[in-house]
PDB file of C-alpha atoms in Angstrom:
ATOM      1  CA  TYR A   1      14.522  -5.498  -0.169  1.00 91.00           C
ATOM      2  CA  PRO A   2      12.478  -7.856  -2.371  1.00 94.00           C
ATOM      3  CA  VAL A   3      10.105  -6.845  -5.133  1.00 94.00           C
ATOM      4  CA  ILE A   4       6.866  -8.798  -5.594  1.00 93.00           C
ATOM      5  CA  LEU A   5       5.590  -8.947  -9.179  1.00 93.00           C
ATOM      6  CA  ILE A   6       1.869  -9.731  -9.225  1.00 90.00           C
ATOM      7  CA  ILE A   7       1.044 -10.970 -12.710  1.00 89.00           C
ATOM      8  CA  GLU A   8      -2.438 -10.322 -14.076  1.00 85.00           C
ATOM      9  CA  ASN A   9      -2.384 -13.115 -16.602  1.00 85.00           C
ATOM     10  CA  HIS A  10      -4.615 -12.880 -19.686  1.00 85.00           C
ATOM     11  CA  CYS A  11      -2.196 -14.485 -22.144  1.00 87.00           C
ATOM     12  CA  SER A  12      -2.228 -17.694 -24.120  1.00 88.00           C
ATOM     13  CA  ILE A  13      -0.012 -20.578 -23.069  1.00 90.00           C
ATOM     14  CA  GLU A  14       2.627 -19.827 -25.700  1.00 92.00           C
ATOM     15  CA  ILE A  15       2.841 -16.167 -24.699  1.00 93.00           C
ATOM     16  CA  GLN A  16       3.172 -17.205 -21.055  1.00 93.00           C
ATOM     17  CA  LYS A  17       6.147 -19.382 -21.972  1.00 94.00           C
ATOM     18  CA  ARG A  18       7.743 -16.413 -23.719  1.00 96.00           C
ATOM     19  CA  LEU A  19       7.067 -14.324 -20.626  1.00 95.00           C
ATOM     20  CA  VAL A  20       8.952 -16.852 -18.506  1.00 95.00           C
ATOM     21  CA  LYS A  21      11.972 -16.643 -20.808  1.00 96.00           C
ATOM     22  CA  ILE A  22      11.914 -12.845 -20.657  1.00 97.00           C
ATOM     23  CA  LEU A  23      11.664 -12.824 -16.855  1.00 96.00           C
ATOM     24  CA  LYS A  24      14.585 -15.218 -16.493  1.00 96.00           C
ATOM     25  CA  THR A  25      16.695 -13.339 -19.036  1.00 96.00           C
ATOM     26  CA  VAL A  26      16.073  -9.858 -17.642  1.00 96.00           C
ATOM     27  CA  LEU A  27      16.037 -10.633 -13.919  1.00 96.00           C
ATOM     28  CA  GLY A  28      18.688 -13.356 -13.926  1.00 95.00           C
ATOM     29  CA  ASP A  29      19.781 -14.500 -10.476  1.00 95.00           C
ATOM     30  CA  ALA A  30      17.490 -11.972  -8.791  1.00 96.00           C
ATOM     31  CA  LEU A  31      14.436 -14.021  -9.790  1.00 96.00           C
ATOM     32  CA  ILE A  32      13.353 -16.544  -7.157  1.00 95.00           C
ATOM     33  CA  THR A  33      12.949 -19.873  -8.969  1.00 93.00           C
ATOM     34  CA  GLN A  34      13.365 -22.169  -5.971  1.00 91.00           C
ATOM     35  CA  ARG A  35      13.121 -21.940  -2.220  1.00 91.00           C
ATOM     36  CA  LEU A  36      15.992 -20.556  -0.219  1.00 91.00           C
ATOM     37  CA  PRO A  37      18.083 -23.376   1.289  1.00 90.00           C
ATOM     38  CA  ASN A  38      18.277 -24.265   4.977  1.00 88.00           C
ATOM     39  CA  LEU A  39      15.033 -22.486   5.892  1.00 88.00           C
ATOM     40  CA  ASP A  40      11.776 -23.793   7.319  1.00 87.00           C
ATOM     41  CA  PRO A  41       9.512 -24.159   4.238  1.00 81.00           C
ATOM     42  CA  SER A  42       6.401 -23.464   6.314  1.00 82.00           C
ATOM     43  CA  VAL A  43       7.653 -19.967   7.183  1.00 86.00           C
ATOM     44  CA  LEU A  44       7.792 -17.156   4.653  1.00 89.00           C
ATOM     45  CA  PRO A  45      11.353 -15.764   4.532  1.00 92.00           C
ATOM     46  CA  SER A  46      11.797 -12.283   5.923  1.00 91.00           C
ATOM     47  CA  PRO A  47      12.507  -9.258   3.698  1.00 91.00           C
ATOM     48  CA  GLU A  48      16.054  -9.327   5.040  1.00 92.00           C
ATOM     49  CA  GLN A  49      16.508 -12.911   3.813  1.00 94.00           C
ATOM     50  CA  LEU A  50      14.990 -12.005   0.428  1.00 94.00           C
ATOM     51  CA  LYS A  51      17.134  -8.942  -0.188  1.00 93.00           C
ATOM     52  CA  TYR A  52      17.793  -8.157  -3.863  1.00 94.00           C
ATOM     53  CA  LYS A  53      15.292 -10.828  -4.958  1.00 96.00           C
ATOM     54  CA  VAL A  54      12.142 -10.735  -7.096  1.00 96.00           C
ATOM     55  CA  LEU A  55       9.133 -12.910  -6.229  1.00 95.00           C
ATOM     56  CA  ILE A  56       6.371 -13.864  -8.653  1.00 93.00           C
ATOM     57  CA  GLN A  57       2.750 -14.101  -7.582  1.00 90.00           C
ATOM     58  CA  LEU A  58       0.030 -15.454  -9.883  1.00 84.00           C
ATOM     59  CA  ASN A  59      -3.730 -15.165  -9.862  1.00 69.00           C
ATOM     60  CA  ASN A  60      -4.364 -18.903  -9.758  1.00 56.00           C
ATOM     61  CA  GLN A  61      -2.563 -22.209  -9.876  1.00 52.00           C
ATOM     62  CA  LYS A  62      -4.401 -24.072 -12.640  1.00 49.00           C
ATOM     63  CA  PHE A  63      -2.002 -25.883 -14.917  1.00 46.00           C
ATOM     64  CA  ALA A  64      -2.554 -25.887 -18.666  1.00 45.00           C
ATOM     65  CA  PRO A  65      -3.933 -29.122 -20.123  1.00 46.00           C
ATOM     66  CA  VAL A  66      -1.817 -30.935 -22.681  1.00 45.00           C
ATOM     67  CA  LEU A  67      -3.308 -30.739 -26.165  1.00 44.00           C
ATOM     68  CA  GLU A  68      -3.384 -34.037 -28.002  1.00 44.00           C
ATOM     69  CA  GLY A  69      -1.621 -34.212 -31.330  1.00 47.00           C
ATOM     70  CA  ASN A  70      -4.473 -35.841 -33.272  1.00 45.00           C
ATOM     71  CA  LEU A  71      -6.911 -32.955 -32.798  1.00 45.00           C
ATOM     72  CA  SER A  72      -8.176 -31.174 -35.882  1.00 45.00           C
ATOM     73  CA  PHE A  73      -7.134 -27.556 -36.434  1.00 40.00           C
ATOM     74  CA  ILE A  74     -10.587 -26.227 -35.463  1.00 44.00           C
ATOM     75  CA  GLU A  75     -10.697 -28.356 -32.303  1.00 49.00           C
ATOM     76  CA  HIS A  76      -7.187 -27.181 -31.485  1.00 44.00           C
ATOM     77  CA  LEU A  77      -8.246 -23.519 -31.734  1.00 44.00           C
ATOM     78  CA  GLU A  78     -11.349 -24.135 -29.639  1.00 49.00           C
ATOM     79  CA  ASN A  79      -9.232 -25.729 -26.916  1.00 49.00           C
ATOM     80  CA  LEU A  80      -6.844 -22.769 -26.962  1.00 47.00           C
ATOM     81  CA  GLU A  81      -9.760 -20.352 -26.620  1.00 50.00           C
ATOM     82  CA  ASP A  82     -11.059 -22.331 -23.636  1.00 49.00           C
ATOM     83  CA  ILE A  83      -7.611 -22.182 -22.061  1.00 46.00           C
ATOM     84  CA  VAL A  84      -7.365 -18.415 -22.493  1.00 46.00           C
ATOM     85  CA  ARG A  85     -10.892 -17.844 -21.187  1.00 48.00           C
ATOM     86  CA  SER A  86     -10.294 -19.985 -18.109  1.00 49.00           C
ATOM     87  CA  ARG A  87      -6.996 -18.175 -17.409  1.00 58.00           C
ATOM     88  CA  VAL A  88      -5.052 -21.361 -16.776  1.00 77.00           C
ATOM     89  CA  ILE A  89      -1.368 -21.020 -16.089  1.00 82.00           C
ATOM     90  CA  ALA A  90       1.380 -22.617 -18.122  1.00 88.00           C
ATOM     91  CA  PRO A  91       3.477 -25.009 -15.992  1.00 88.00           C
ATOM     92  CA  GLU A  92       6.622 -22.990 -16.735  1.00 91.00           C
ATOM     93  CA  LEU A  93       5.003 -19.859 -15.328  1.00 91.00           C
ATOM     94  CA  ALA A  94       3.383 -21.650 -12.389  1.00 88.00           C
ATOM     95  CA  GLU A  95       6.797 -22.967 -11.335  1.00 89.00           C
ATOM     96  CA  LEU A  96       7.900 -19.384 -10.695  1.00 91.00           C
ATOM     97  CA  CYS A  97       5.257 -19.104  -7.974  1.00 89.00           C
ATOM     98  CA  VAL A  98       7.608 -20.336  -5.272  1.00 90.00           C
ATOM     99  CA  TYR A  99       6.244 -18.722  -2.120  1.00 90.00           C
ATOM    100  CA  LEU A 100       2.988 -16.826  -2.679  1.00 88.00           C
ATOM    101  CA  GLN A 101      -0.384 -18.103  -3.851  1.00 85.00           C
ATOM    102  CA  ASN A 102      -3.296 -15.759  -4.477  1.00 84.00           C
ATOM    103  CA  ILE A 103      -6.611 -17.057  -3.116  1.00 82.00           C
ATOM    104  CA  PRO A 104      -9.984 -15.483  -2.222  1.00 80.00           C
ATOM    105  CA  ILE A 105      -9.915 -13.990   1.242  1.00 78.00           C
ATOM    106  CA  HIS A 106     -12.336 -16.496   2.798  1.00 72.00           C
ATOM    107  CA  GLU A 107     -10.785 -19.613   1.259  1.00 66.00           C
ATOM    108  CA  LYS A 108      -7.884 -21.761   2.350  1.00 59.00           C
ATOM    109  CA  ALA A 109      -5.103 -22.737  -0.025  1.00 52.00           C
ATOM    110  CA  LYS A 110      -5.194 -26.354  -1.174  1.00 50.00           C
ATOM    111  CA  ALA A 111      -1.774 -27.582  -2.194  1.00 45.00           C
ATOM    112  CA  GLU A 112      -1.741 -30.470  -4.636  1.00 45.00           C
ATOM    113  CA  LYS A 113       1.253 -31.924  -2.806  1.00 41.00           C
ATOM    114  CA  PRO A 114       1.300 -31.799   1.005  1.00 40.00           C
ATOM    115  CA  ILE A 115       5.037 -31.115   1.073  1.00 39.00           C
ATOM    116  CA  VAL A 116       4.603 -27.859  -0.892  1.00 48.00           C
ATOM    117  CA  PHE A 117       4.029 -24.789   1.267  1.00 57.00           C
ATOM    118  CA  LEU A 118       2.438 -21.864  -0.557  1.00 69.00           C
ATOM    119  CA  HIS A 119       1.817 -18.867   1.637  1.00 82.00           C
ATOM    120  CA  GLU A 120      -1.612 -17.342   1.242  1.00 83.00           C
ATOM    121  CA  SER A 121      -2.139 -13.933  -0.292  1.00 88.00           C
ATOM    122  CA  SER A 122      -5.468 -12.273  -1.070  1.00 89.00           C
ATOM    123  CA  SER A 123      -6.403  -9.212  -3.103  1.00 89.00           C
ATOM    124  CA  LEU A 124      -9.376  -6.933  -2.527  1.00 92.00           C
ATOM    125  CA  VAL A 125     -10.671  -3.748  -4.088  1.00 93.00           C
ATOM    126  CA  GLU A 126     -11.272  -0.840  -1.736  1.00 94.00           C
ATOM    127  CA  ASP A 127     -15.059  -1.352  -1.585  1.00 93.00           C
ATOM    128  CA  GLN A 128     -14.606  -4.988  -0.629  1.00 93.00           C
ATOM    129  CA  PHE A 129     -12.068  -3.971   2.005  1.00 94.00           C
ATOM    130  CA  LEU A 130     -14.545  -1.549   3.596  1.00 93.00           C
ATOM    131  CA  GLN A 131     -17.250  -4.197   3.658  1.00 92.00           C
ATOM    132  CA  GLU A 132     -14.970  -6.821   5.200  1.00 91.00           C
ATOM    133  CA  THR A 133     -13.602  -4.521   7.888  1.00 91.00           C
ATOM    134  CA  LYS A 134     -16.951  -2.998   8.810  1.00 88.00           C
ATOM    135  CA  ASN A 135     -18.497  -6.451   9.331  1.00 86.00           C
ATOM    136  CA  ASN A 136     -15.734  -7.923  11.486  1.00 88.00           C
ATOM    137  CA  PRO A 137     -12.742  -5.590  11.879  1.00 89.00           C
ATOM    138  CA  ILE A 138     -10.943  -7.536  14.611  1.00 87.00           C
ATOM    139  CA  ASP A 139     -11.095 -10.776  12.621  1.00 89.00           C
ATOM    140  CA  PHE A 140      -9.770  -8.939   9.564  1.00 91.00           C
ATOM    141  CA  VAL A 141      -6.809  -7.574  11.515  1.00 90.00           C
ATOM    142  CA  GLN A 142      -6.042 -11.077  12.786  1.00 89.00           C
ATOM    143  CA  GLN A 143      -6.060 -12.383   9.209  1.00 89.00           C
ATOM    144  CA  THR A 144      -3.253  -9.986   8.339  1.00 90.00           C
ATOM    145  CA  THR A 145      -1.034 -11.850  10.807  1.00 88.00           C
ATOM    146  CA  GLN A 146      -1.568 -15.102   8.881  1.00 85.00           C
ATOM    147  CA  LYS A 147      -1.584 -14.024   5.227  1.00 88.00           C
ATOM    148  CA  ILE A 148      -0.538 -11.162   2.981  1.00 91.00           C
ATOM    149  CA  LEU A 149      -3.390  -8.876   1.974  1.00 93.00           C
ATOM    150  CA  ARG A 150      -3.387  -6.391  -0.885  1.00 93.00           C
ATOM    151  CA  VAL A 151      -5.974  -3.673  -1.503  1.00 95.00           C
ATOM    152  CA  CYS A 152      -6.363  -2.085  -4.942  1.00 92.00           C
ATOM    153  CA  PRO A 153      -8.167   1.081  -6.058  1.00 93.00           C
ATOM    154  CA  ASN A 154     -11.728   0.759  -7.266  1.00 91.00           C
ATOM    155  CA  HIS A 155     -12.050   0.007 -10.978  1.00 87.00           C
ATOM    156  CA  LEU A 156     -14.246   3.094 -11.354  1.00 89.00           C
ATOM    157  CA  ARG A 157     -11.334   5.443 -10.624  1.00 90.00           C
ATOM    158  CA  HIS A 158     -10.879   6.333 -14.284  1.00 88.00           C
ATOM    159  CA  ASP A 159      -9.150   9.581 -13.305  1.00 89.00           C
ATOM    160  CA  ALA A 160      -6.333   7.576 -11.648  1.00 90.00           C
ATOM    161  CA  SER A 161      -7.172   9.086  -8.266  1.00 93.00           C
ATOM    162  CA  ASN A 162      -6.060   7.310  -5.114  1.00 95.00           C
ATOM    163  CA  PRO A 163      -8.021   5.889  -2.191  1.00 95.00           C
ATOM    164  CA  ASN A 164      -7.102   6.896   1.325  1.00 96.00           C
ATOM    165  CA  PRO A 165      -4.504   4.299   2.417  1.00 96.00           C
ATOM    166  CA  ILE A 166      -4.719   5.156   6.128  1.00 96.00           C
ATOM    167  CA  PRO A 167      -7.685   2.853   7.019  1.00 95.00           C
ATOM    168  CA  MET A 168      -5.984  -0.012   5.194  1.00 95.00           C
ATOM    169  CA  TRP A 169      -2.704   0.447   7.049  1.00 95.00           C
ATOM    170  CA  ASN A 170      -4.653   0.777  10.300  1.00 93.00           C
ATOM    171  CA  CYS A 171      -6.142  -2.677   9.640  1.00 93.00           C
ATOM    172  CA  GLY A 172      -2.741  -4.264   9.026  1.00 93.00           C
ATOM    173  CA  VAL A 173      -2.937  -4.556   5.226  1.00 95.00           C
ATOM    174  CA  GLN A 174       0.585  -5.204   3.966  1.00 94.00           C
ATOM    175  CA  MET A 175       0.221  -3.925   0.391  1.00 94.00           C
ATOM    176  CA  VAL A 176      -1.886  -0.936  -0.650  1.00 95.00           C
ATOM    177  CA  ALA A 177      -1.816  -0.281  -4.392  1.00 93.00           C
ATOM    178  CA  LEU A 178      -1.825   3.387  -5.411  1.00 94.00           C
ATOM    179  CA  ASN A 179      -1.579   5.223  -8.727  1.00 92.00           C
ATOM    180  CA  ILE A 180       1.937   6.563  -8.368  1.00 89.00           C
ATOM    181  CA  LEU A 181       1.520   9.029 -11.257  1.00 89.00           C
ATOM    182  CA  THR A 182      -1.141  10.951  -9.313  1.00 91.00           C
ATOM    183  CA  GLU A 183       0.662  13.186  -6.819  1.00 90.00           C
ATOM    184  CA  ASP A 184      -2.316  13.848  -4.548  1.00 92.00           C
ATOM    185  CA  ASN A 185      -2.660  13.994  -0.770  1.00 95.00           C
ATOM    186  CA  ASN A 186      -3.009  10.225  -0.475  1.00 95.00           C
ATOM    187  CA  MET A 187       0.228   9.671  -2.375  1.00 95.00           C
ATOM    188  CA  ALA A 188       1.889  12.198  -0.059  1.00 95.00           C
ATOM    189  CA  LEU A 189       0.791  10.034   2.881  1.00 96.00           C
ATOM    190  CA  CYS A 190       2.402   7.046   1.177  1.00 95.00           C
ATOM    191  CA  HIS A 191       5.692   8.919   0.803  1.00 94.00           C
ATOM    192  CA  GLY A 192       5.559   9.863   4.468  1.00 94.00           C
ATOM    193  CA  LYS A 193       4.765   6.326   5.595  1.00 94.00           C
ATOM    194  CA  PHE A 194       7.779   4.734   3.944  1.00 93.00           C
ATOM    195  CA  SER A 195      10.238   7.551   4.591  1.00 92.00           C
ATOM    196  CA  ASP A 196      10.716   5.902   7.990  1.00 89.00           C
ATOM    197  CA  ASN A 197      12.922   3.247   6.377  1.00 87.00           C
ATOM    198  CA  GLY A 198      14.715   5.114   3.625  1.00 86.00           C
ATOM    199  CA  ASN A 199      11.821   4.761   1.142  1.00 86.00           C
ATOM    200  CA  CYS A 200      12.730   1.111   0.603  1.00 88.00           C
ATOM    201  CA  GLY A 201       9.068   0.057   0.514  1.00 88.00           C
ATOM    202  CA  TYR A 202       9.031  -1.808   3.837  1.00 92.00           C
ATOM    203  CA  VAL A 203       8.245  -0.624   7.362  1.00 92.00           C
ATOM    204  CA  LEU A 204       7.562  -2.608  10.529  1.00 90.00           C
ATOM    205  CA  LYS A 205       4.052  -2.903  11.908  1.00 90.00           C
ATOM    206  CA  PRO A 206       3.383  -1.669  15.447  1.00 87.00           C
ATOM    207  CA  ASN A 207       3.061  -4.338  18.105  1.00 84.00           C
ATOM    208  CA  TYR A 208      -0.719  -4.078  18.394  1.00 82.00           C
ATOM    209  CA  LEU A 209      -1.054  -5.158  14.750  1.00 88.00           C
ATOM    210  CA  ILE A 210       1.204  -8.168  15.311  1.00 85.00           C
ATOM    211  CA  SER A 211       0.117  -9.550  18.705  1.00 80.00           C
ATOM    212  CA  THR A 212      -3.567  -9.228  17.875  1.00 70.00           C
ATOM    213  CA  ASN A 213      -4.633 -12.101  20.132  1.00 72.00           C
ATOM    214  CA  GLN A 214      -3.140 -10.416  23.175  1.00 68.00           C
ATOM    215  CA  THR A 215      -4.191  -6.862  22.371  1.00 66.00           C
ATOM    216  CA  PRO A 216      -7.174  -6.962  19.976  1.00 71.00           C
ATOM    217  CA  ILE A 217      -7.865  -3.597  18.412  1.00 78.00           C
ATOM    218  CA  ASN A 218     -10.819  -2.330  16.414  1.00 83.00           C
ATOM    219  CA  PRO A 219      -9.339   0.147  13.903  1.00 85.00           C
ATOM    220  CA  TRP A 220     -12.707   1.833  13.380  1.00 85.00           C
ATOM    221  CA  ASN A 221     -13.397   2.307  17.093  1.00 79.00           C
ATOM    222  CA  PRO A 222     -10.116   2.168  19.041  1.00 73.00           C
ATOM    223  CA  GLN A 223     -10.089   2.323  22.814  1.00 66.00           C
ATOM    224  CA  ALA A 224      -9.205   5.863  23.736  1.00 52.00           C
ATOM    225  CA  ASP A 225      -7.390   4.768  26.900  1.00 54.00           C
ATOM    226  CA  TYR A 226      -5.251   2.109  25.216  1.00 57.00           C
ATOM    227  CA  GLU A 227      -2.119   4.214  25.593  1.00 59.00           C
ATOM    228  CA  ASP A 228      -1.237   7.402  27.414  1.00 79.00           C
ATOM    229  CA  PRO A 229      -1.497  10.159  24.818  1.00 87.00           C
ATOM    230  CA  LEU A 230       1.592  11.684  23.311  1.00 91.00           C
ATOM    231  CA  ILE A 231       1.475  15.481  23.475  1.00 93.00           C
ATOM    232  CA  LEU A 232       2.725  16.898  20.190  1.00 95.00           C
ATOM    233  CA  THR A 233       3.255  20.664  20.173  1.00 95.00           C
ATOM    234  CA  ILE A 234       4.100  22.299  16.847  1.00 95.00           C
ATOM    235  CA  LYS A 235       4.970  25.944  16.320  1.00 95.00           C
ATOM    236  CA  ILE A 236       4.832  27.387  12.818  1.00 96.00           C
ATOM    237  CA  ILE A 237       7.221  30.332  12.847  1.00 96.00           C
ATOM    238  CA  SER A 238       7.775  31.686   9.351  1.00 96.00           C
ATOM    239  CA  GLY A 239       8.666  30.935   5.756  1.00 94.00           C
ATOM    240  CA  GLN A 240      11.152  32.261   3.236  1.00 93.00           C
ATOM    241  CA  PHE A 241      11.208  32.353  -0.555  1.00 92.00           C
ATOM    242  CA  LEU A 242       8.072  30.255  -0.932  1.00 90.00           C
ATOM    243  CA  PRO A 243       7.398  28.652  -4.322  1.00 83.00           C
ATOM    244  CA  ARG A 244       4.447  29.694  -6.415  1.00 79.00           C
ATOM    245  CA  SER A 245       1.785  27.201  -7.345  1.00 74.00           C
ATOM    246  CA  LYS A 246       2.075  25.623 -10.783  1.00 72.00           C
ATOM    247  CA  SER A 247      -1.148  27.176 -12.074  1.00 72.00           C
ATOM    248  CA  LYS A 248      -0.407  30.686 -10.764  1.00 72.00           C
ATOM    249  CA  LEU A 249       3.158  31.427 -11.795  1.00 69.00           C
ATOM    250  CA  THR A 250       2.500  35.163 -12.135  1.00 72.00           C
ATOM    251  CA  ASP A 251       0.460  35.533  -8.963  1.00 82.00           C
ATOM    252  CA  VAL A 252       1.922  36.390  -5.557  1.00 88.00           C
ATOM    253  CA  PRO A 253       0.757  33.693  -3.117  1.00 91.00           C
ATOM    254  CA  ASP A 254      -1.312  34.206   0.011  1.00 93.00           C
ATOM    255  CA  PRO A 255       0.327  31.429   2.026  1.00 95.00           C
ATOM    256  CA  TYR A 256      -0.860  29.529   5.043  1.00 97.00           C
ATOM    257  CA  VAL A 257       0.149  26.218   6.610  1.00 97.00           C
ATOM    258  CA  LYS A 258      -2.231  23.342   7.223  1.00 97.00           C
ATOM    259  CA  ILE A 259      -1.176  20.664   9.707  1.00 98.00           C
ATOM    260  CA  SER A 260      -3.135  17.430   9.824  1.00 97.00           C
ATOM    261  CA  THR A 261      -2.606  14.173  11.663  1.00 97.00           C
ATOM    262  CA  HIS A 262      -3.615  10.891  10.035  1.00 96.00           C
ATOM    263  CA  GLY A 263      -4.012   7.590  11.846  1.00 94.00           C
ATOM    264  CA  LEU A 264      -6.737   6.012  13.917  1.00 91.00           C
ATOM    265  CA  SER A 265      -9.904   8.072  14.212  1.00 90.00           C
ATOM    266  CA  CYS A 266      -9.076   9.247  17.732  1.00 89.00           C
ATOM    267  CA  ASP A 267      -5.819  10.776  16.464  1.00 92.00           C
ATOM    268  CA  GLU A 268      -7.067  12.659  13.396  1.00 94.00           C
ATOM    269  CA  LYS A 269      -7.107  16.425  13.651  1.00 96.00           C
ATOM    270  CA  ILE A 270      -6.536  19.478  11.429  1.00 97.00           C
ATOM    271  CA  HIS A 271      -5.124  22.902  12.297  1.00 97.00           C
ATOM    272  CA  LYS A 272      -4.492  25.875  10.021  1.00 97.00           C
ATOM    273  CA  THR A 273      -2.532  29.080  10.398  1.00 97.00           C
ATOM    274  CA  LYS A 274      -3.907  32.395   9.220  1.00 97.00           C
ATOM    275  CA  TYR A 275      -3.113  33.280   5.624  1.00 96.00           C
ATOM    276  CA  ILE A 276      -0.741  36.139   4.795  1.00 96.00           C
ATOM    277  CA  ASP A 277      -1.805  38.468   1.979  1.00 94.00           C
ATOM    278  CA  ASN A 278       0.546  38.704  -1.002  1.00 92.00           C
ATOM    279  CA  ASN A 279       3.705  37.558   0.729  1.00 93.00           C
ATOM    280  CA  GLY A 280       5.661  34.609  -0.552  1.00 90.00           C
ATOM    281  CA  PHE A 281       8.977  36.198   0.398  1.00 92.00           C
ATOM    282  CA  ASP A 282       9.009  36.106   4.207  1.00 94.00           C
ATOM    283  CA  PRO A 283       5.585  35.380   5.768  1.00 96.00           C
ATOM    284  CA  ILE A 284       5.525  35.207   9.572  1.00 96.00           C
ATOM    285  CA  TRP A 285       2.898  33.229  11.493  1.00 97.00           C
ATOM    286  CA  ASN A 286       4.196  32.430  15.005  1.00 97.00           C
ATOM    287  CA  GLU A 287       1.269  30.126  15.762  1.00 97.00           C
ATOM    288  CA  THR A 288       1.340  27.086  18.051  1.00 97.00           C
ATOM    289  CA  PHE A 289      -0.834  23.982  17.824  1.00 97.00           C
ATOM    290  CA  VAL A 290      -1.223  21.013  20.167  1.00 96.00           C
ATOM    291  CA  PHE A 291      -2.142  17.447  19.209  1.00 96.00           C
ATOM    292  CA  HIS A 292      -2.979  14.581  21.584  1.00 93.00           C
ATOM    293  CA  ILE A 293      -1.937  11.334  19.890  1.00 93.00           C
ATOM    294  CA  ARG A 294      -2.796   7.972  21.442  1.00 90.00           C
ATOM    295  CA  PHE A 295      -1.406   5.666  18.755  1.00 89.00           C
ATOM    296  CA  PRO A 296       1.804   7.390  17.578  1.00 91.00           C
ATOM    297  CA  GLN A 297       3.123   4.310  15.767  1.00 89.00           C
ATOM    298  CA  LEU A 298       0.209   4.518  13.328  1.00 90.00           C
ATOM    299  CA  CYS A 299      -0.027   8.297  13.142  1.00 94.00           C
ATOM    300  CA  MET A 300       1.488  10.646  10.573  1.00 96.00           C
ATOM    301  CA  VAL A 301       1.735  14.410  10.590  1.00 97.00           C
ATOM    302  CA  TYR A 302       1.187  16.114   7.246  1.00 97.00           C
ATOM    303  CA  PHE A 303       2.368  19.684   6.628  1.00 97.00           C
ATOM    304  CA  SER A 304       0.815  21.405   3.609  1.00 96.00           C
ATOM    305  CA  LEU A 305       1.876  24.839   2.411  1.00 95.00           C
ATOM    306  CA  MET A 306      -1.238  26.266   0.801  1.00 94.00           C
ATOM    307  CA  ASP A 307      -2.028  29.261  -1.394  1.00 93.00           C
ATOM    308  CA  TYR A 308      -5.303  30.814  -0.262  1.00 93.00           C
ATOM    309  CA  ASP A 309      -7.695  31.700  -3.084  1.00 90.00           C
ATOM    310  CA  VAL A 310     -11.374  32.350  -2.419  1.00 89.00           C
ATOM    311  CA  VAL A 311     -12.218  32.272  -6.147  1.00 85.00           C
ATOM    312  CA  THR A 312     -10.489  29.216  -7.626  1.00 85.00           C
ATOM    313  CA  GLY A 313      -9.897  27.339  -4.397  1.00 87.00           C
ATOM    314  CA  ASP A 314      -6.796  26.814  -2.294  1.00 91.00           C
ATOM    315  CA  GLU A 315      -3.860  25.098  -3.953  1.00 91.00           C
ATOM    316  CA  ARG A 316      -0.991  23.151  -2.442  1.00 92.00           C
ATOM    317  CA  MET A 317       2.438  24.650  -3.108  1.00 92.00           C
ATOM    318  CA  ALA A 318       4.607  22.265  -1.081  1.00 92.00           C
ATOM    319  CA  TYR A 319       4.236  19.524   1.498  1.00 94.00           C
ATOM    320  CA  CYS A 320       6.061  17.287   3.929  1.00 95.00           C
ATOM    321  CA  CYS A 321       4.719  14.165   5.599  1.00 96.00           C
ATOM    322  CA  ALA A 322       6.310  11.914   8.217  1.00 94.00           C
ATOM    323  CA  LEU A 323       5.440   9.459  10.946  1.00 94.00           C
ATOM    324  CA  VAL A 324       5.040  11.037  14.357  1.00 94.00           C
ATOM    325  CA  THR A 325       7.693   8.667  15.717  1.00 92.00           C
ATOM    326  CA  MET A 326      10.217  10.191  13.286  1.00 92.00           C
ATOM    327  CA  LEU A 327       9.877  13.720  14.643  1.00 91.00           C
ATOM    328  CA  ARG A 328      12.698  15.091  16.774  1.00 86.00           C
ATOM    329  CA  THR A 329      12.124  17.319  19.749  1.00 82.00           C
ATOM    330  CA  GLY A 330      12.859  20.959  19.015  1.00 75.00           C
ATOM    331  CA  LYS A 331      14.348  23.527  21.349  1.00 68.00           C
TER     332      LYS A 331
END
């Protein structure tokens, strides 16, 4: 499926031209440089139609002004500095923006030529996302049916921690940027979300995030009777040859299992088994837990194998996360 490269451009015009040459040389035929033939230009091609392709998205569509040849050297440098500060885009780089145009969320794209269709895409930081969705959540969800939205971590996350992607997915956001090097609980949720389609990076939205005009949904306050609840019963039986936590390689674990569901607020719940003292070889729990899930298409179940430690705090030893709709009925 396609890869979208979102270019944060802070380069001079000459460096941008070099960037274009590098992109074309490295990506070759995979790089989208013109629209796919025999398709409606007003409709964004599907991921299936864009298989094995790379799309470029830019921050803005300002073209670089042409510098006149009779300028003095100092005037020439001043013009270049103005160009860099204003973040204008070299024409060669702008031409690679074939389908997607990044615009502020409350603005409409203005194409210079009426025959050119650029599909709108907006980027928000997590704080801005929370503000937008708290003010008018239903309108925000409807916007996701008309444009591509991307949410990025707050700039203050200097520790490379990740925001919780669940509220963003609940609101229909197509792209949630996470720090992939930080293997925390939120990254585990991301792995579980996209395991539904072979970890290819694309999954289908549920119907109530597509037909929003027919079935409007408030992700922060969903109607509890929207669907008959799915009864999910999970029995934790036992474990064998459990791994030790990375920071306690010489310590025998005191394992327990934490099961949590993540989705809309009405579906979120946490259960824990009892912990077993000093037994990572064959702990036995035999505990059963019941979850009532009203929006299974948006809900994930997250299994965490934990090492209980009252002094230094519990530590995760292993995990597994998957969409509820992926689970198979046991016997």
